[in-house]
Each structure stands twice: as structure tokens, then as C-alpha cells.
Amino acid sequence: MSKGSKFQNSNFKLLFMGTPDFARIILKALIIKGFSPVAVVTSPDKPIGRKQILTPSPVKKVALKYNIPVFQSFSVKDSNLKSKILNLKCDLIIVAAYGQILPKEILEIPKLSCVNVHASLLPKYRGSSPIQAAILAGEKETGVTIMLMDEGMDTGDILAQAKLKIAPQETAASIHNKLAKLGAATLIKTLPKWLKGEITPLSQKNKEATYTKILTRQDGKIDWGKSAQEIERMIRAYTPWPGTFALLKIIPIQYLHPDDFFPISISKLKEIGIPIHRENKNKKIGKNKNEKLKRIKILRARAKDLEIFLPSGKIFLTKDKELAVSCGKGYLILEKVQMEGKKEITSQEFIRGHKEIIGNILG
């Protein structure tokens, strides 16, 4: 660190605000590099798992390990939290994935400013899900932005940015860790220069801004009317959260016709143990009598642009006996799936245990 940096002053007070793993990685890097905060603000402990065990946030775990005081509150507007922050008389607040927009009364507390680490190349992908949005859009690169905070949502002036390539099979999980490490390194490199006046903040081009939303589990429901490429990006973007799924209406094999298994021939179906017969064509299905609705998670897949003339969502086997689903454009080869309440398995394992799904429709 350069001589004269304000971080070398033992009286310099830094407050850190963040909650999830992204913030944990940044906090730990700051501590290791000697930028240890006087306190940490994070969300309250939450019940996790089937046993609903009260669990501290990743940021709190790091803070406790290094004996750093922890402030927790459901709302950043809480008057008690504000009083605690005021009493610190901090010089700088660093924010990373805190999950709430800081009000003016908090932004005005530090002597210098509030600095945020955001997981996108602003002004693109402002908001809470920038990593997922970048993958969904098919971006070839993303990055991190170090910015001064104002009352808007990721609208402050930019101090620095760093880019990261998005590999073809990259998921939100893999990019998340890379961006957190990149964000920490960029922050540690930027702060001393900014404090010495060597960096001039740049205003964002608001006309180029795009926004992301808070994701819910329902966002993970697959629309098979979309192209295979879009759905494949969705699966990668929503790994691990919120995950992607489809609803499966299982019609028993005895009610399916050989045409339902196109492009696989009857002889090949028999090879893998599917007892389909041509006379099945004349059998009828009673209303809801022979249907079961199940949720299936799609964990990994690859897209094929080859056109097939099947209804969107139709489950079939390729000529190589791979499990596939027809899409609005092209089809998706499923590689890893998980039935509700079951463990993750490969598609080949899935076929062996669930031959009845071939020829059915995913909704």
C-alpha cells in the first residue's frame, strides 16, 4: 500500500455492509489485506434447512471469526441501527450485496462516502440479479463496478471497473465466485488511489442503463415455447438460484402411440425396455384419470439448433438415445435432472428409472 494512504492511519474507521457469499469473499479479502472494518452490518440470522436451524449470514461468520462487532437489522431504516452507525464516527462505508437501498440519512453518515461493489459493468444490469441477467442475455463478458453511492439504485459515479469473460458453459455460481474475487481485488486497488485524489469519478450514462429484478422460485419455470438456446442460458443463469423446473404430466406407456416417440423406432424402444405397440393408437385416456403431475428440475442441459417437428415440451429420445425436449426453436438435450424429493441424477440414470416419461409433455 502506498505511503500516505489514509488506510495506514490507525484512526481511519471503515464500516462494512453486506450479507451473502459475494460480500463474504470481499470482506475476507479486505481483512487479509489490512483493511479490517471497525464493525459489520448484515441481515439477521435465518432458519435454514429442514430443521430450520437459526444460521448467521456468511458475512457475520467472517466477522465473528475475526472478532469484529456485528450489527443486525431487518431494515436499514431502523433507528437503533442508525444510532449504532452514527456512534462509530466512521470515515467510509463499503457496501457489497447488502440487499437494501441505503437512505439519505445513512449515506450522509461517513466523513468521506459510501462505496459499493456491484457485479456488473454499470450502467448495464442495475439491481439485484446482474449475474443472472448477463447470462440470460447471452453476454460474452461481464465485470464489476466500484462506485460511489447515491440515493438511486446503482446510479452513483464510477471509480473503477474490471471485466471478466463469460465462458460458454459458465453458470451464475461459477461467475459469482470469480466476480467476488475480482471485485475484492479491484476495490483494494482502487480505494488508496481514490483517497489520494488520483481517481476522478465518472458519471454513468443513464440512457444506457438496464435493470434487473429480484428473483423468485417461480421465475425458474421453463417456457418450452422459447428457443433451446434461450432455455439453456436460463438453466445456467439460474444455477443455483432459483433453479429451473418443468411440470410433467405422466401418461402411462400403454396409452401412447409409436408416433409419440419419434424419431426413435419401435425396435430401439424395445432395446431400452419401453414396451410400445402400434395398437396403442386406438386407446383413449380418461379425463385426469391416468395423469400425474410432477415437478422436475433441469440442472444441466445443452442446446441443439436442429429443427424437429414436435410440439414444444415434448420429451423424446435422440438417435443416440439421449433424453431430449423439443423447444420453440431446436431442442434441449437433458444431462442432469432431479425429480421432486429425489437426488440429482444423470439423464441416462433417469431414463432407466423413469421410462414412462418418454413421449410425454413437459409444461
CSV table of C-alpha atoms in Angstrom, one decimal:
chain,number,residue,atom,x,y,z
A,1,MET,CA,0.0,0.0,0.0
A,2,SER,CA,1.3,3.5,-0.9
A,3,LYS,CA,2.7,5.7,1.8
A,4,GLY,CA,0.3,8.4,2.7
A,5,SER,CA,-2.8,6.3,2.2
A,6,LYS,CA,-5.4,7.1,4.8
A,7,PHE,CA,-5.7,3.4,5.4
A,8,GLN,CA,-2.4,3.5,7.2
A,9,ASN,CA,-3.8,5.9,9.7
A,10,SER,CA,-4.8,3.8,12.7
A,11,ASN,CA,-7.7,6.2,13.4
A,12,PHE,CA,-9.3,5.6,9.9
A,13,LYS,CA,-12.6,3.9,10.5
A,14,LEU,CA,-14.2,1.6,7.9
A,15,LEU,CA,-17.7,0.1,8.2
A,16,PHE,CA,-18.7,-2.9,6.0
A,17,MET,CA,-22.3,-3.7,5.0
A,18,GLY,CA,-23.2,-7.0,3.3
A,19,THR,CA,-24.8,-10.3,3.7
A,20,PRO,CA,-24.3,-13.2,1.2
A,21,ASP,CA,-21.3,-15.1,-0.1
A,22,PHE,CA,-20.4,-12.4,-2.6
A,23,ALA,CA,-20.0,-10.0,0.3
A,24,ARG,CA,-18.2,-12.6,2.5
A,25,ILE,CA,-15.4,-13.0,-0.1
A,26,ILE,CA,-14.9,-9.3,-0.3
A,27,LEU,CA,-14.9,-8.8,3.4
A,28,LYS,CA,-12.4,-11.5,4.0
A,29,ALA,CA,-10.1,-10.1,1.3
A,30,LEU,CA,-10.3,-6.6,2.9
A,31,ILE,CA,-9.4,-8.1,6.3
A,32,ILE,CA,-6.4,-10.1,5.0
A,33,LYS,CA,-5.1,-7.0,3.2
A,34,GLY,CA,-5.2,-5.0,6.4
A,35,PHE,CA,-8.4,-3.1,5.7
A,36,SER,CA,-10.3,-4.5,8.7
A,37,PRO,CA,-13.6,-2.7,9.4
A,38,VAL,CA,-14.5,-1.5,12.9
A,39,ALA,CA,-17.9,-3.1,12.5
A,40,VAL,CA,-20.1,-5.1,10.1
A,41,VAL,CA,-23.8,-4.6,9.3
A,42,THR,CA,-25.6,-7.7,8.0
A,43,SER,CA,-29.1,-9.3,8.0
A,44,PRO,CA,-30.4,-11.1,11.0
A,45,ASP,CA,-29.8,-14.9,11.4
A,46,LYS,CA,-32.3,-17.0,9.4
A,47,PRO,CA,-33.7,-20.5,9.9
A,48,ILE,CA,-32.1,-22.8,7.4
A,49,GLY,CA,-32.9,-26.4,6.2
A,50,ARG,CA,-35.5,-28.9,7.2
A,51,LYS,CA,-34.7,-28.5,10.9
A,52,GLN,CA,-34.9,-24.7,10.5
A,53,ILE,CA,-31.7,-24.1,12.4
A,54,LEU,CA,-31.0,-20.4,13.0
A,55,THR,CA,-28.0,-19.6,10.9
A,56,PRO,CA,-25.9,-16.5,10.7
A,57,SER,CA,-25.2,-14.8,7.3
A,58,PRO,CA,-21.8,-15.6,5.6
A,59,VAL,CA,-20.6,-12.1,6.4
A,60,LYS,CA,-21.5,-12.5,10.1
A,61,LYS,CA,-19.5,-15.7,10.2
A,62,VAL,CA,-16.4,-14.0,8.9
A,63,ALA,CA,-16.8,-11.0,11.3
A,64,LEU,CA,-17.1,-13.3,14.3
A,65,LYS,CA,-14.0,-15.2,13.3
A,66,TYR,CA,-12.0,-12.0,13.3
A,67,ASN,CA,-13.7,-10.6,16.4
A,68,ILE,CA,-15.4,-7.7,14.5
A,69,PRO,CA,-18.6,-6.3,16.1
A,70,VAL,CA,-21.7,-7.2,14.2
A,71,PHE,CA,-24.9,-5.1,13.8
A,72,GLN,CA,-28.0,-6.8,12.5
A,73,SER,CA,-31.4,-5.4,11.5
A,74,PHE,CA,-34.2,-6.3,9.2
A,75,SER,CA,-34.4,-2.7,7.9
A,76,VAL,CA,-31.6,-0.3,7.2
A,77,LYS,CA,-34.0,2.5,8.2
A,78,ASP,CA,-34.2,1.1,11.8
A,79,SER,CA,-33.5,4.0,14.2
A,80,ASN,CA,-31.4,1.7,16.5
A,81,LEU,CA,-29.2,0.7,13.7
A,82,LYS,CA,-28.7,4.3,12.6
A,83,SER,CA,-27.7,5.2,16.2
A,84,LYS,CA,-25.1,2.5,16.3
A,85,ILE,CA,-23.6,3.6,12.9
A,86,LEU,CA,-23.5,7.2,14.0
A,87,ASN,CA,-21.7,6.3,17.2
A,88,LEU,CA,-18.9,4.7,15.1
A,89,LYS,CA,-18.0,8.1,13.5
A,90,CYS,CA,-16.8,6.1,10.5
A,91,ASP,CA,-14.8,7.6,7.6
A,92,LEU,CA,-16.0,5.3,4.9
A,93,ILE,CA,-18.8,2.7,4.4
A,94,ILE,CA,-18.2,-0.2,2.0
A,95,VAL,CA,-21.3,-2.0,0.7
A,96,ALA,CA,-21.4,-5.3,-1.1
A,97,ALA,CA,-24.7,-7.2,-1.8
A,98,TYR,CA,-26.3,-5.7,1.3
A,99,GLY,CA,-29.8,-6.2,-0.2
A,100,GLN,CA,-31.3,-2.9,0.6
A,101,ILE,CA,-31.0,0.7,-0.8
A,102,LEU,CA,-29.4,2.9,1.7
A,103,PRO,CA,-31.4,6.0,2.6
A,104,LYS,CA,-30.0,9.5,2.6
A,105,GLU,CA,-29.6,9.6,6.4
A,106,ILE,CA,-27.2,6.6,6.2
A,107,LEU,CA,-25.4,7.8,3.1
A,108,GLU,CA,-24.5,11.1,4.9
A,109,ILE,CA,-23.0,9.4,8.0
A,110,PRO,CA,-19.4,8.6,6.8
A,111,LYS,CA,-17.0,11.5,6.5
A,112,LEU,CA,-15.9,10.6,3.0
A,113,SER,CA,-18.5,8.5,1.2
A,114,CYS,CA,-20.3,5.1,0.8
A,115,VAL,CA,-18.6,2.9,-1.8
A,116,ASN,CA,-20.4,0.0,-3.4
A,117,VAL,CA,-19.1,-3.2,-5.2
A,118,HIS,CA,-21.6,-4.1,-7.9
A,119,ALA,CA,-21.4,-7.3,-10.0
A,120,SER,CA,-21.9,-5.8,-13.5
A,121,LEU,CA,-20.4,-3.3,-15.8
A,122,LEU,CA,-22.7,-0.4,-14.9
A,123,PRO,CA,-24.9,1.2,-16.2
A,124,LYS,CA,-25.9,-2.2,-17.5
A,125,TYR,CA,-27.8,-4.6,-15.2
A,126,ARG,CA,-28.5,-2.4,-12.2
A,127,GLY,CA,-30.4,-4.1,-9.4
A,128,SER,CA,-30.3,-7.4,-7.5
A,129,SER,CA,-29.6,-10.1,-10.1
A,130,PRO,CA,-27.0,-8.7,-12.5
A,131,ILE,CA,-25.1,-12.0,-12.9
A,132,GLN,CA,-28.2,-14.0,-13.9
A,133,ALA,CA,-29.3,-11.2,-16.3
A,134,ALA,CA,-25.9,-11.1,-18.1
A,135,ILE,CA,-26.0,-14.9,-18.7
A,136,LEU,CA,-29.7,-14.8,-19.8
A,137,ALA,CA,-28.9,-12.0,-22.3
A,138,GLY,CA,-26.1,-14.1,-23.8
A,139,GLU,CA,-23.4,-11.6,-22.9
A,140,LYS,CA,-19.8,-12.6,-23.8
A,141,GLU,CA,-18.4,-10.6,-20.8
A,142,THR,CA,-19.4,-9.1,-17.6
A,143,GLY,CA,-17.5,-7.5,-14.7
A,144,VAL,CA,-17.5,-5.5,-11.5
A,145,THR,CA,-18.0,-1.8,-10.8
A,146,ILE,CA,-16.7,0.2,-7.9
A,147,MET,CA,-18.9,3.2,-7.4
A,148,LEU,CA,-19.8,6.0,-5.1
A,149,MET,CA,-23.3,5.6,-3.7
A,150,ASP,CA,-26.2,8.0,-4.0
A,151,GLU,CA,-29.9,7.6,-3.3
A,152,GLY,CA,-30.7,5.8,-6.5
A,153,MET,CA,-30.3,2.1,-7.3
A,154,ASP,CA,-26.8,1.6,-8.6
A,155,THR,CA,-26.8,5.1,-10.1
A,156,GLY,CA,-23.7,6.6,-8.5
A,157,ASP,CA,-20.5,7.8,-10.1
A,158,ILE,CA,-18.0,5.1,-11.1
A,159,LEU,CA,-14.5,4.9,-9.6
A,160,ALA,CA,-13.3,1.8,-11.4
A,161,GLN,CA,-14.4,-1.2,-13.5
A,162,ALA,CA,-12.9,-4.6,-14.3
A,163,LYS,CA,-14.0,-7.0,-17.0
A,164,LEU,CA,-14.5,-10.8,-16.9
A,165,LYS,CA,-15.1,-13.2,-19.9
A,166,ILE,CA,-18.1,-15.4,-19.7
A,167,ALA,CA,-17.2,-18.9,-20.9
A,168,PRO,CA,-19.8,-20.9,-23.0
A,169,GLN,CA,-20.7,-23.3,-20.1
A,170,GLU,CA,-20.4,-20.7,-17.3
A,171,THR,CA,-23.2,-20.7,-14.6
A,172,ALA,CA,-24.2,-18.0,-12.2
A,173,ALA,CA,-22.5,-20.0,-9.4
A,174,SER,CA,-19.1,-20.1,-11.2
A,175,ILE,CA,-19.2,-16.5,-12.3
A,176,HIS,CA,-20.4,-15.4,-8.8
A,177,ASN,CA,-17.1,-16.5,-7.2
A,178,LYS,CA,-14.9,-15.1,-9.9
A,179,LEU,CA,-16.7,-11.7,-9.8
A,180,ALA,CA,-16.5,-11.6,-6.0
A,181,LYS,CA,-12.7,-12.2,-6.1
A,182,LEU,CA,-12.4,-9.7,-8.9
A,183,GLY,CA,-14.5,-7.2,-7.0
A,184,ALA,CA,-12.3,-7.5,-3.9
A,185,ALA,CA,-9.1,-7.1,-5.9
A,186,THR,CA,-10.4,-4.1,-7.8
A,187,LEU,CA,-11.7,-2.5,-4.6
A,188,ILE,CA,-8.4,-2.9,-2.7
A,189,LYS,CA,-6.5,-1.5,-5.7
A,190,THR,CA,-8.9,1.4,-6.2
A,191,LEU,CA,-9.5,2.8,-2.7
A,192,PRO,CA,-6.0,4.0,-1.9
A,193,LYS,CA,-5.8,5.8,-5.3
A,194,TRP,CA,-9.2,7.4,-4.8
A,195,LEU,CA,-8.4,8.5,-1.3
A,196,LYS,CA,-5.2,10.2,-2.6
A,197,GLY,CA,-7.2,12.1,-5.2
A,198,GLU,CA,-5.7,10.1,-8.1
A,199,ILE,CA,-9.2,9.0,-9.5
A,200,THR,CA,-11.8,11.3,-10.9
A,201,PRO,CA,-15.3,9.7,-10.5
A,202,LEU,CA,-17.2,9.3,-13.8
A,203,SER,CA,-21.0,9.8,-14.1
A,204,GLN,CA,-23.0,6.9,-15.5
A,205,LYS,CA,-24.7,7.2,-18.9
A,206,ASN,CA,-28.2,6.7,-17.7
A,207,LYS,CA,-29.6,6.4,-21.2
A,208,GLU,CA,-27.7,3.1,-21.5
A,209,ALA,CA,-29.0,1.7,-18.2
A,210,THR,CA,-30.8,-1.6,-17.9
A,211,TYR,CA,-32.4,-3.1,-14.8
A,212,THR,CA,-32.7,-6.5,-13.2
A,213,LYS,CA,-35.3,-7.8,-10.7
A,214,ILE,CA,-35.5,-9.8,-7.5
A,215,LEU,CA,-35.8,-13.4,-8.5
A,216,THR,CA,-38.3,-15.8,-7.1
A,217,ARG,CA,-38.7,-19.6,-7.4
A,218,GLN,CA,-41.5,-19.2,-10.0
A,219,ASP,CA,-39.0,-17.4,-12.3
A,220,GLY,CA,-37.4,-20.7,-12.8
A,221,LYS,CA,-40.4,-22.3,-14.6
A,222,ILE,CA,-39.3,-23.1,-18.1
A,223,ASP,CA,-41.3,-21.9,-21.1
A,224,TRP,CA,-40.7,-24.6,-23.7
A,225,GLY,CA,-42.0,-22.2,-26.4
A,226,LYS,CA,-38.7,-20.4,-26.2
A,227,SER,CA,-35.7,-21.4,-28.2
A,228,ALA,CA,-33.4,-24.1,-26.9
A,229,GLN,CA,-30.5,-21.6,-26.7
A,230,GLU,CA,-32.6,-19.3,-24.5
A,231,ILE,CA,-33.6,-22.1,-22.2
A,232,GLU,CA,-30.1,-23.4,-22.0
A,233,ARG,CA,-28.9,-19.9,-20.9
A,234,MET,CA,-31.7,-19.8,-18.4
A,235,ILE,CA,-30.6,-23.1,-16.8
A,236,ARG,CA,-27.0,-21.7,-16.4
A,237,ALA,CA,-28.2,-18.3,-15.3
A,238,TYR,CA,-30.5,-19.8,-12.6
A,239,THR,CA,-27.9,-22.2,-11.1
A,240,PRO,CA,-28.0,-22.5,-8.2
A,241,TRP,CA,-30.8,-19.9,-7.5
A,242,PRO,CA,-33.7,-20.0,-8.2
A,243,GLY,CA,-33.1,-23.2,-10.3
A,244,THR,CA,-35.1,-24.2,-13.3
A,245,PHE,CA,-38.0,-26.7,-13.4
A,246,ALA,CA,-40.9,-28.0,-15.5
A,247,LEU,CA,-44.1,-29.7,-14.7
A,248,LEU,CA,-44.5,-33.2,-16.0
A,249,LYS,CA,-47.9,-34.8,-16.8
A,250,ILE,CA,-47.1,-38.5,-16.9
A,251,ILE,CA,-49.4,-40.5,-19.3
A,252,PRO,CA,-48.8,-44.3,-18.8
A,253,ILE,CA,-47.0,-46.0,-21.7
A,254,GLN,CA,-49.9,-48.2,-22.6
A,255,TYR,CA,-51.8,-45.0,-23.7
A,256,LEU,CA,-49.0,-43.8,-26.0
A,257,HIS,CA,-48.7,-44.4,-29.7
A,258,PRO,CA,-45.3,-45.0,-31.5
A,259,ASP,CA,-45.6,-41.6,-33.1
A,260,ASP,CA,-45.2,-40.1,-29.6
A,261,PHE,CA,-41.6,-41.5,-29.5
A,262,PHE,CA,-40.4,-40.0,-32.9
A,263,PRO,CA,-37.6,-40.1,-34.0
A,264,ILE,CA,-36.9,-43.5,-32.2
A,265,SER,CA,-38.2,-46.7,-33.9
A,266,ILE,CA,-40.2,-49.3,-32.0
A,267,SER,CA,-37.3,-51.7,-32.2
A,268,LYS,CA,-34.9,-49.2,-30.5
A,269,LEU,CA,-37.6,-48.5,-27.9
A,270,LYS,CA,-37.8,-52.2,-27.0
A,271,GLU,CA,-34.0,-52.3,-26.7
A,272,ILE,CA,-34.2,-49.9,-23.8
A,273,GLY,CA,-37.2,-51.6,-22.3
A,274,ILE,CA,-40.1,-49.5,-23.4
A,275,PRO,CA,-43.0,-51.9,-24.4
A,276,ILE,CA,-44.7,-49.7,-27.0
A,277,HIS,CA,-47.2,-51.3,-29.5
A,278,ARG,CA,-48.8,-49.9,-32.7
A,279,GLU,CA,-52.3,-50.9,-31.4
A,280,ASN,CA,-51.9,-48.3,-28.6
A,281,LYS,CA,-53.1,-45.7,-31.1
A,282,ASN,CA,-56.7,-46.7,-30.5
A,283,LYS,CA,-56.6,-46.4,-26.7
A,284,LYS,CA,-58.1,-43.4,-25.1
A,285,ILE,CA,-57.2,-41.6,-21.9
A,286,GLY,CA,-59.8,-40.9,-19.3
A,287,LYS,CA,-60.0,-37.3,-18.1
A,288,ASN,CA,-57.3,-36.8,-15.5
A,289,LYS,CA,-57.6,-40.5,-14.6
A,290,ASN,CA,-54.2,-41.6,-15.8
A,291,GLU,CA,-52.3,-38.4,-15.4
A,292,LYS,CA,-49.9,-37.5,-12.6
A,293,LEU,CA,-48.3,-34.0,-12.2
A,294,LYS,CA,-44.7,-33.9,-11.1
A,295,ARG,CA,-42.1,-31.2,-10.8
A,296,ILE,CA,-38.7,-32.0,-12.5
A,297,LYS,CA,-35.7,-29.8,-12.0
A,298,ILE,CA,-33.4,-29.3,-15.0
A,299,LEU,CA,-29.9,-29.0,-13.7
A,300,ARG,CA,-27.8,-29.2,-16.8
A,301,ALA,CA,-28.5,-29.3,-20.5
A,302,ARG,CA,-27.2,-28.4,-23.9
A,303,ALA,CA,-29.0,-26.8,-26.8
A,304,LYS,CA,-29.3,-28.1,-30.4
A,305,ASP,CA,-30.5,-25.8,-33.1
A,306,LEU,CA,-31.6,-28.6,-35.4
A,307,GLU,CA,-35.3,-28.2,-36.2
A,308,ILE,CA,-37.7,-31.0,-35.3
A,309,PHE,CA,-41.4,-31.1,-35.9
A,310,LEU,CA,-42.7,-31.9,-32.4
A,311,PRO,CA,-44.9,-29.9,-30.0
A,312,SER,CA,-42.9,-27.7,-27.6
A,313,GLY,CA,-42.2,-29.5,-24.4
A,314,LYS,CA,-42.3,-33.0,-26.0
A,315,ILE,CA,-40.0,-35.5,-24.3
A,316,PHE,CA,-38.2,-37.8,-26.8
A,317,LEU,CA,-35.0,-39.8,-27.3
A,318,THR,CA,-32.5,-38.8,-29.9
A,319,LYS,CA,-31.0,-41.3,-32.3
A,320,ASP,CA,-28.1,-41.6,-29.8
A,321,LYS,CA,-30.7,-42.4,-27.1
A,322,GLU,CA,-30.2,-39.1,-25.3
A,323,LEU,CA,-33.1,-37.6,-23.4
A,324,ALA,CA,-34.3,-34.5,-25.1
A,325,VAL,CA,-37.1,-32.0,-25.1
A,326,SER,CA,-38.5,-30.1,-28.1
A,327,CYS,CA,-38.5,-26.3,-27.9
A,328,GLY,CA,-39.9,-23.4,-29.8
A,329,LYS,CA,-36.8,-23.5,-31.9
A,330,GLY,CA,-34.5,-26.5,-31.7
A,331,TYR,CA,-34.4,-28.9,-28.8
A,332,LEU,CA,-32.7,-29.4,-25.5
A,333,ILE,CA,-30.6,-32.5,-24.5
A,334,LEU,CA,-31.0,-33.0,-20.8
A,335,GLU,CA,-27.8,-34.1,-19.0
A,336,LYS,CA,-28.7,-33.8,-15.3
A,337,VAL,CA,-32.1,-33.7,-13.7
A,338,GLN,CA,-33.9,-34.2,-10.4
A,339,MET,CA,-37.4,-35.3,-9.6
A,340,GLU,CA,-39.1,-33.6,-6.8
A,341,GLY,CA,-38.0,-35.1,-3.4
A,342,LYS,CA,-35.3,-37.2,-5.1
A,343,LYS,CA,-31.5,-36.9,-5.6
A,344,GLU,CA,-29.7,-35.4,-8.6
A,345,ILE,CA,-29.1,-38.0,-11.4
A,346,THR,CA,-27.8,-38.1,-14.9
A,347,SER,CA,-30.4,-38.3,-17.7
A,348,GLN,CA,-29.3,-41.8,-18.5
A,349,GLU,CA,-29.9,-42.9,-14.9
A,350,PHE,CA,-33.2,-41.0,-15.1
A,351,ILE,CA,-34.3,-42.9,-18.3
A,352,ARG,CA,-33.5,-46.3,-16.6
A,353,GLY,CA,-35.7,-45.4,-13.7
A,354,HIS,CA,-38.4,-43.4,-15.4
A,355,LYS,CA,-39.0,-44.9,-18.9
A,356,GLU,CA,-42.6,-43.8,-18.6
A,357,ILE,CA,-41.7,-40.1,-19.2
A,358,ILE,CA,-40.7,-40.7,-22.9
A,359,GLY,CA,-43.4,-39.4,-25.2
A,360,ASN,CA,-44.9,-37.2,-22.5
A,361,ILE,CA,-45.1,-33.4,-22.5
A,362,LEU,CA,-43.3,-31.0,-20.1
A,363,GLY,CA,-45.3,-28.0,-19.1
